[in-house]
Amino acid sequence: MLTSRNTAPRPLSTTTAALAVAGLIGLTGLTACGGADADGSGKAEVVASFYPVAWLAREIGGNDATVRTLTKPGSEPHDLELTPRQIADVGKADFAVYVKGVQPAVDEAVAKHAKDKSLDAASVVKTLPPPAEGEEEHEGDQGHADVEYDPHVWLDPSRMATIATALGDRLGAADSAHASAYKERAQAVTAKLTALDQQFRDGLKTCKHKSIVTAHAAFGYLSERYGLQQVSIAGVDPTNEPSPKRLAELTGQIRSAGATTVFTETLVSPKIGQTLAREAGVKTAVLDPVEGVADGSSDNYLTIMQKNLGTLRPALECS
Ligand SMILES: [Zn+2]
């Protein structure tokens, strides 16, 4: 501990003087606790619930913020449970960003410990009702019972752009010393998201098919934005397994829609999708709901969404 050396009864050599100064800086950082520098690092501490908002927070936070993600990289985020330490981290952070309705444990931790210093990404965009398809009344899905909208807002790049702007403003309010830097970076990422939105609009403008058969109901916003129709195997929560009756219904829907592909995901087992595709005599392909990215992956929200577009176009036979 640098600070303990300050009290050492020795003559001040150059080294100890330097240490004393360092100690004072450390103390200044600590006394600033409650402002946007809880750990004295000079950076705002941001807690993000899971990948899409963590990515945004990193893009916008730049060198002025340290972003910690509550969901382990590469793991499925729905119905995440938090450790007592993580709950404490939410309270200690300078700011928290999350999507209400994805992870009830996070919703609760933020409501209790970070209400005045948080952004619910779903609160700044127009939300859609939960999908009627799938099996929403499934017993295992209690976590989503209190949310009357579909929480997958990040899968529409235009909504993501709105969230980016809001996050830039809110981070600037929480850490006013760096407000202009947050705003600038928010503008840069908003521009990238707007360009991505344009790519999707152009790429999906003229397609032979409109139906996308997805593993769970993550693509409602993407479908609404680009004129597609989602048929989901599971509901909003990918861990819900469909009944044999539902699978038979889906096979019928795939055949009548003339769909060419059943889309599977990266973080949940593709087994059910593969079975369904075999039954219906169609292919499978991976459509990534960007709910988590493995550590060390070179992918990010933008590259994954571009891959998704590249997967959708041939599957829907777009020109
Ligand atoms: Zn999801």
Coordinates of C-alpha atoms in Angstrom, one line a residue, residues 48 51 58 63 88-89 95 101 129 161 177 184 212 226 228 242 247 279 284 286 311 319:
A48 CA -22.9 -3.8 -18.1
Y51 CA -22.5 -8.3 -24.3
R58 CA -16.7 0.1 -24.3
N63 CA -10.2 5.2 -22.2
A88 CA -22.2 -5.4 -4.6
D89 CA -20.3 -4.4 -7.8
F95 CA -22.9 3.6 -13.8
G101 CA -36.4 -8.0 -19.1
P129 CA -45.0 -6.8 -27.5
A161 CA -28.1 3.7 -32.5
A177 CA -15.4 15.7 -16.7
E184 CA -18.0 12.2 -29.5
I212 CA -37.2 -16.7 -40.6
Y226 CA -36.7 -5.1 -42.2
L228 CA -39.5 -10.1 -42.1
P242 CA -40.7 -26.9 -27.4
L247 CA -42.4 -29.0 -33.4
E279 CA -38.2 -33.1 -40.5
T284 CA -29.6 -25.1 -41.0
V286 CA -26.3 -19.9 -37.7
T311 CA -26.5 -15.6 -43.7
S319 CA -31.4 -10.3 -54.9

